[in-house]
Tab-separated table of C-alpha atoms in Angstrom:
chain	number	residue	atom	x	y	z
A	28	UNK	CA	62.835	36.917	-21.323
A	29	UNK	CA	59.801	34.912	-20.665
A	30	UNK	CA	58.327	33.793	-23.103
A	31	UNK	CA	54.080	34.954	-23.550
A	32	UNK	CA	51.465	32.037	-23.470
A	33	UNK	CA	49.659	31.280	-27.108
A	34	UNK	CA	46.074	33.308	-28.146
A	35	UNK	CA	44.863	30.188	-27.602
A	36	UNK	CA	45.728	29.105	-24.282
A	37	UNK	CA	45.243	32.665	-23.254
A	38	UNK	CA	41.987	33.259	-24.276
A	39	UNK	CA	40.454	29.683	-23.049
A	40	UNK	CA	42.258	29.394	-19.704
A	41	UNK	CA	39.858	32.460	-17.973
A	42	UNK	CA	36.530	30.753	-19.463
A	43	UNK	CA	37.980	26.866	-17.802
A	44	UNK	CA	38.622	27.905	-15.003
A	45	UNK	CA	35.429	29.928	-14.559
A	46	UNK	CA	33.558	26.961	-15.577
A	47	UNK	CA	35.402	25.232	-12.864
A	48	UNK	CA	34.219	27.131	-10.660
A	49	UNK	CA	30.881	27.460	-10.840
A	50	UNK	CA	31.141	23.313	-11.184
A	51	UNK	CA	32.327	23.357	-7.948
A	52	UNK	CA	30.096	25.877	-6.086
A	53	UNK	CA	27.017	23.935	-7.488
A	54	UNK	CA	28.270	20.406	-6.444
A	55	UNK	CA	29.404	22.174	-3.215
A	56	UNK	CA	25.832	23.360	-2.877
A	57	UNK	CA	24.511	19.886	-4.085
A	58	UNK	CA	26.140	18.236	-0.772
A	59	UNK	CA	25.216	20.748	1.695
A	60	UNK	CA	21.048	20.971	0.916
A	61	UNK	CA	20.073	17.940	-0.714
A	62	UNK	CA	16.617	17.635	-2.138
A	63	UNK	CA	14.983	13.970	-0.636
A	64	UNK	CA	13.729	11.641	-2.615
A	65	UNK	CA	10.167	12.670	-4.060
A	66	UNK	CA	9.979	16.092	-3.163
A	67	UNK	CA	10.920	19.382	-5.008
A	68	UNK	CA	13.047	21.489	-4.110
A	69	UNK	CA	13.202	25.281	-5.167
A	70	UNK	CA	15.020	28.642	-3.947
A	71	UNK	CA	13.568	31.538	-2.438
A	72	UNK	CA	16.054	34.631	-1.107
A	73	UNK	CA	18.729	32.594	-1.036
A	74	UNK	CA	16.878	29.632	1.229
A	75	UNK	CA	14.953	26.515	0.243
A	76	UNK	CA	11.333	25.780	-0.210
A	77	UNK	CA	10.851	21.661	-0.047
A	78	UNK	CA	6.935	20.498	-1.944
A	79	UNK	CA	6.783	17.008	-1.068
A	80	UNK	CA	2.991	16.787	-1.695
A	81	UNK	CA	1.281	13.508	-2.529
A	82	UNK	CA	3.964	11.581	-1.810
A	83	UNK	CA	2.382	9.055	0.152
A	84	UNK	CA	4.790	9.901	2.393
A	85	UNK	CA	4.352	7.965	6.123
A	86	UNK	CA	6.454	9.777	8.461
A	87	UNK	CA	8.361	13.559	8.109
A	88	UNK	CA	11.427	12.600	5.571
A	89	UNK	CA	14.126	13.095	8.073
A	90	UNK	CA	17.099	14.745	4.954
A	91	UNK	CA	15.530	17.768	4.636
A	92	UNK	CA	18.190	20.861	3.498
A	93	UNK	CA	18.916	23.021	7.111
A	94	UNK	CA	18.325	26.093	4.996
A	95	UNK	CA	14.501	24.795	4.880
A	96	UNK	CA	12.167	28.057	4.916
A	97	UNK	CA	8.805	26.296	3.451
A	98	UNK	CA	8.314	22.932	4.118
A	99	UNK	CA	5.011	21.446	2.367
A	100	UNK	CA	4.549	17.920	3.443
A	101	UNK	CA	0.100	18.280	2.648
A	102	UNK	CA	-1.762	15.353	1.665
A	103	UNK	CA	0.160	12.159	2.402
A	104	UNK	CA	-0.469	9.549	4.988
A	105	UNK	CA	1.613	10.742	7.699
A	106	UNK	CA	0.484	9.688	11.267
A	107	UNK	CA	2.669	11.023	13.486
A	108	UNK	CA	4.703	14.071	15.126
A	109	UNK	CA	7.038	12.979	16.979
A	110	UNK	CA	8.743	14.666	19.084
A	111	UNK	CA	11.121	17.492	17.552
A	112	UNK	CA	10.509	16.319	14.864
A	113	UNK	CA	12.017	19.496	12.795
A	114	UNK	CA	15.472	20.402	14.842
A	115	UNK	CA	17.440	20.526	11.907
A	116	UNK	CA	15.482	23.242	10.550
A	117	UNK	CA	16.061	26.657	12.507
A	118	UNK	CA	15.141	28.803	10.067
A	119	UNK	CA	11.508	27.074	8.871
A	120	UNK	CA	9.117	29.677	8.576
A	121	UNK	CA	6.281	27.893	6.745
A	122	UNK	CA	4.633	23.859	7.848
A	123	UNK	CA	1.743	22.618	6.152
A	124	UNK	CA	0.756	19.172	7.070
A	125	UNK	CA	-3.007	19.291	6.211
A	126	UNK	CA	-4.949	16.587	5.036
A	127	UNK	CA	-2.504	13.365	6.671
A	128	UNK	CA	-3.653	10.785	8.857
A	129	UNK	CA	-1.909	12.889	11.649
A	130	UNK	CA	-3.898	11.336	15.446
A	131	UNK	CA	-0.775	12.050	17.542
A	132	UNK	CA	1.164	15.132	18.620
A	133	UNK	CA	4.067	14.661	20.802
A	134	UNK	CA	4.231	17.279	24.015
A	135	UNK	CA	7.479	18.408	22.144
A	136	UNK	CA	6.598	17.455	18.524
A	137	UNK	CA	7.407	21.873	17.340
A	138	UNK	CA	11.127	21.857	19.748
A	139	UNK	CA	12.863	24.945	18.473
A	140	UNK	CA	10.709	25.968	16.354
A	141	UNK	CA	8.905	29.040	18.408
A	142	UNK	CA	11.397	31.553	17.126
A	143	UNK	CA	10.721	31.322	13.527
A	144	UNK	CA	7.798	29.236	12.838
A	145	UNK	CA	5.035	31.873	11.416
A	146	UNK	CA	2.558	29.147	9.830
A	147	UNK	CA	1.366	26.082	10.861
A	148	UNK	CA	-1.054	24.109	8.740
A	149	UNK	CA	-3.061	21.324	10.252
A	150	UNK	CA	-6.623	20.838	9.011
A	151	UNK	CA	-8.520	18.059	8.035
A	152	UNK	CA	-6.338	15.243	10.185
A	153	UNK	CA	-6.881	12.992	12.524
A	154	UNK	CA	-6.561	14.744	15.658
A	155	UNK	CA	-8.592	14.377	18.269
A	156	UNK	CA	-6.483	16.506	21.088
A	157	UNK	CA	-3.066	17.405	22.058
A	158	UNK	CA	-0.982	18.139	24.781
A	159	UNK	CA	-0.654	21.299	26.606
A	160	UNK	CA	2.812	21.601	25.934
A	161	UNK	CA	2.827	20.804	21.864
A	162	UNK	CA	1.858	24.886	21.489
A	163	UNK	CA	3.750	25.961	24.164
A	164	UNK	CA	5.927	29.347	22.910
A	165	UNK	CA	4.785	29.295	19.469
A	166	UNK	CA	3.534	32.753	18.031
A	167	UNK	CA	2.788	31.061	14.734
A	168	UNK	CA	-0.912	31.642	12.930
A	169	UNK	CA	-2.268	28.220	12.889
A	170	UNK	CA	-4.909	26.196	11.364
A	171	UNK	CA	-6.368	23.081	13.295
A	172	UNK	CA	-9.635	22.767	11.501
A	173	UNK	CA	-11.731	19.798	10.391
A	174	UNK	CA	-10.237	17.353	12.737
A	175	UNK	CA	-12.521	15.437	15.177
A	176	UNK	CA	-11.813	17.203	18.286
A	177	UNK	CA	-12.675	16.177	21.714
A	178	UNK	CA	-13.948	19.299	23.057
A	179	UNK	CA	-12.771	19.121	26.573
A	180	UNK	CA	-10.814	20.600	29.340
A	181	UNK	CA	-7.365	20.056	27.830
A	182	UNK	CA	-8.604	21.399	24.685
A	183	UNK	CA	-10.015	24.542	25.875
A	184	UNK	CA	-6.531	25.294	28.269
A	185	UNK	CA	-4.290	24.528	24.717
A	186	UNK	CA	-6.291	26.906	22.793
A	187	UNK	CA	-6.245	30.084	24.960
A	188	UNK	CA	-2.531	29.650	24.285
A	189	UNK	CA	-2.532	29.822	20.366
A	190	UNK	CA	-2.820	31.957	17.417
A	191	UNK	CA	-5.845	30.616	15.342
A	192	UNK	CA	-6.395	31.258	11.750
A	193	UNK	CA	-9.284	33.203	12.034
A	194	UNK	CA	-10.504	31.591	8.549
A	195	UNK	CA	-10.261	28.501	10.102
A	196	UNK	CA	-11.792	28.742	13.333
A	197	UNK	CA	-15.684	28.365	12.086
A	198	UNK	CA	-14.877	24.764	11.143
A	199	UNK	CA	-13.367	23.834	14.316
A	200	UNK	CA	-16.294	20.978	15.250
A	201	UNK	CA	-16.407	19.365	18.280
A	202	UNK	CA	-16.822	15.992	17.199
A	203	UNK	CA	-16.893	14.505	21.009
A	204	UNK	CA	-17.468	16.453	24.149
A	205	UNK	CA	-17.454	15.773	27.626
A	206	UNK	CA	-21.069	16.787	27.188
A	207	UNK	CA	-23.438	15.135	24.444
A	208	UNK	CA	-25.308	18.215	23.676
A	209	UNK	CA	-22.620	20.037	22.482
A	210	UNK	CA	-20.904	17.113	19.827
A	211	UNK	CA	-21.803	18.533	16.482
A	212	UNK	CA	-21.407	22.113	17.167
A	213	UNK	CA	-18.799	24.476	16.322
A	214	UNK	CA	-16.211	25.311	19.691
A	215	UNK	CA	-15.832	28.706	19.218
A	216	UNK	CA	-19.748	29.062	19.288
A	217	UNK	CA	-19.126	27.329	22.936
A	218	UNK	CA	-16.520	29.057	23.741
A	219	UNK	CA	-18.272	32.499	22.922
A	220	UNK	CA	-21.348	31.687	24.621
A	221	UNK	CA	-19.967	31.549	28.608
A	222	UNK	CA	-19.404	27.508	28.042
A	223	UNK	CA	-16.580	26.590	30.139
A	224	UNK	CA	-15.582	22.454	30.253
A	225	UNK	CA	-12.967	23.042	32.617
A	226	UNK	CA	-15.733	23.774	35.108
A	227	UNK	CA	-17.580	20.485	33.566
A	228	UNK	CA	-14.454	18.067	34.320
A	229	UNK	CA	-14.394	19.801	38.164
A	230	UNK	CA	-17.901	18.627	38.776
A	231	UNK	CA	-17.330	15.087	36.766
A	232	UNK	CA	-14.301	14.919	39.372
A	233	UNK	CA	-16.371	15.846	42.444
A	234	UNK	CA	-19.110	13.548	41.725
A	235	UNK	CA	-16.851	10.818	40.877
A	236	UNK	CA	-14.975	11.275	44.537
A	237	UNK	CA	-18.499	11.732	46.030
A	238	UNK	CA	-19.506	8.442	44.927
A	239	UNK	CA	-15.837	6.307	45.587
A	240	UNK	CA	-16.412	7.505	49.191
A	241	UNK	CA	-19.661	6.706	49.453
A	242	UNK	CA	-19.138	3.198	48.333
A	243	UNK	CA	-15.947	2.876	50.919
A	244	UNK	CA	-18.360	4.061	53.883
A	245	UNK	CA	-20.897	1.963	52.512
A	246	UNK	CA	-18.755	-1.675	52.589
A	247	UNK	CA	-17.558	0.008	56.288
A	248	UNK	CA	-20.828	-0.116	57.407
A	249	UNK	CA	-22.018	-3.210	55.603
A	250	UNK	CA	-19.287	-4.887	57.441
A	251	UNK	CA	-19.608	-3.854	61.118
A	252	UNK	CA	-23.218	-5.374	60.632
A	253	UNK	CA	-22.093	-7.913	59.411
A	254	UNK	CA	-19.753	-8.679	62.541
A	255	UNK	CA	-21.877	-7.648	64.875
A	256	UNK	CA	-24.545	-10.232	63.678
A	257	UNK	CA	-22.078	-13.025	63.153
A	258	UNK	CA	-21.168	-12.380	66.965
A	259	UNK	CA	-24.629	-11.995	68.030
A	260	UNK	CA	-25.180	-15.474	66.830
A	261	UNK	CA	-22.233	-16.994	68.492
A	262	UNK	CA	-22.663	-15.888	71.983
A	263	UNK	CA	-26.332	-16.685	71.392
A	264	UNK	CA	-25.116	-20.540	70.233
A	265	UNK	CA	-22.336	-20.208	73.287
A	266	UNK	CA	-25.381	-19.467	76.009
A	267	UNK	CA	-27.739	-22.700	74.603
A	268	UNK	CA	-24.449	-24.266	75.448
A	269	UNK	CA	-23.992	-22.870	78.900
A	270	UNK	CA	-27.513	-24.035	79.684
A	271	UNK	CA	-27.429	-27.330	78.260
A	272	UNK	CA	-24.368	-27.653	81.262
A	273	UNK	CA	-25.592	-29.149	84.998
A	274	UNK	CA	-26.036	-25.571	86.990
A	275	UNK	CA	-27.640	-24.585	89.469
A	276	UNK	CA	-30.906	-22.060	89.419
A	277	UNK	CA	-28.910	-18.848	89.909
A	278	UNK	CA	-26.291	-19.840	87.329
A	279	UNK	CA	-29.477	-20.406	85.155
A	280	UNK	CA	-30.975	-17.364	86.037
A	281	UNK	CA	-28.181	-15.140	85.678
A	282	UNK	CA	-27.550	-17.081	82.087
A	283	UNK	CA	-31.566	-15.567	81.012
A	284	UNK	CA	-30.794	-12.842	82.185
A	285	UNK	CA	-27.798	-12.235	79.968
A	286	UNK	CA	-29.511	-14.268	76.732
A	287	UNK	CA	-32.687	-11.393	77.264
A	288	UNK	CA	-30.404	-8.744	77.167
A	289	UNK	CA	-28.499	-10.095	73.962
């Protein structure tokens, strides 16, 4: 006959088992989605929201939770977004990199985020230009305000493919431009007025090509003129030498005729 457990054991075993299970689950969750040092991680609908603001970060953390849906990296000292910087974050929907020191955005910086990313904030950085491929296929609403943009053909082509944040468009100014008269003006106003920076690019290229061709042509003409003059002087010296030699009057007359022609 099997003995029944005492009242103390029967009453505590389920509670202990539940506590152990909760502890193991917590440890498993922590190991799968660790929060980077200096960041604050919270939960949103079963996914991670990571805030790393004002942390003096110089680069994007590499140990981010894979289930991150929002990553806030504003107000740091990040200067570059390298290729595939967010390749380990397939669920990322919101990315805030505003108020950093970003100067370089590599062509494949946001590779892998085309299907998930909905909001991208790059305002208040040091970006002057970006490759055409940098924002390719992104469907996110993008904020590019308050960067020292160089307004030219490539930037115009990049913007044509973007879904810009409407509230930020007015703060996209041309810090420099292919034509000095547009520096300091709002980019959207310039484009809305019918200005096409790509036309300036083609005209500049045509002028440069013309100047180059003219330079080569001038060099060729100069060489030909020099060659003719140099050889004419040699011919004259040779004739003078021949005249100084003993010769018949007939030969002398022929030489005089040749000399007159030259």
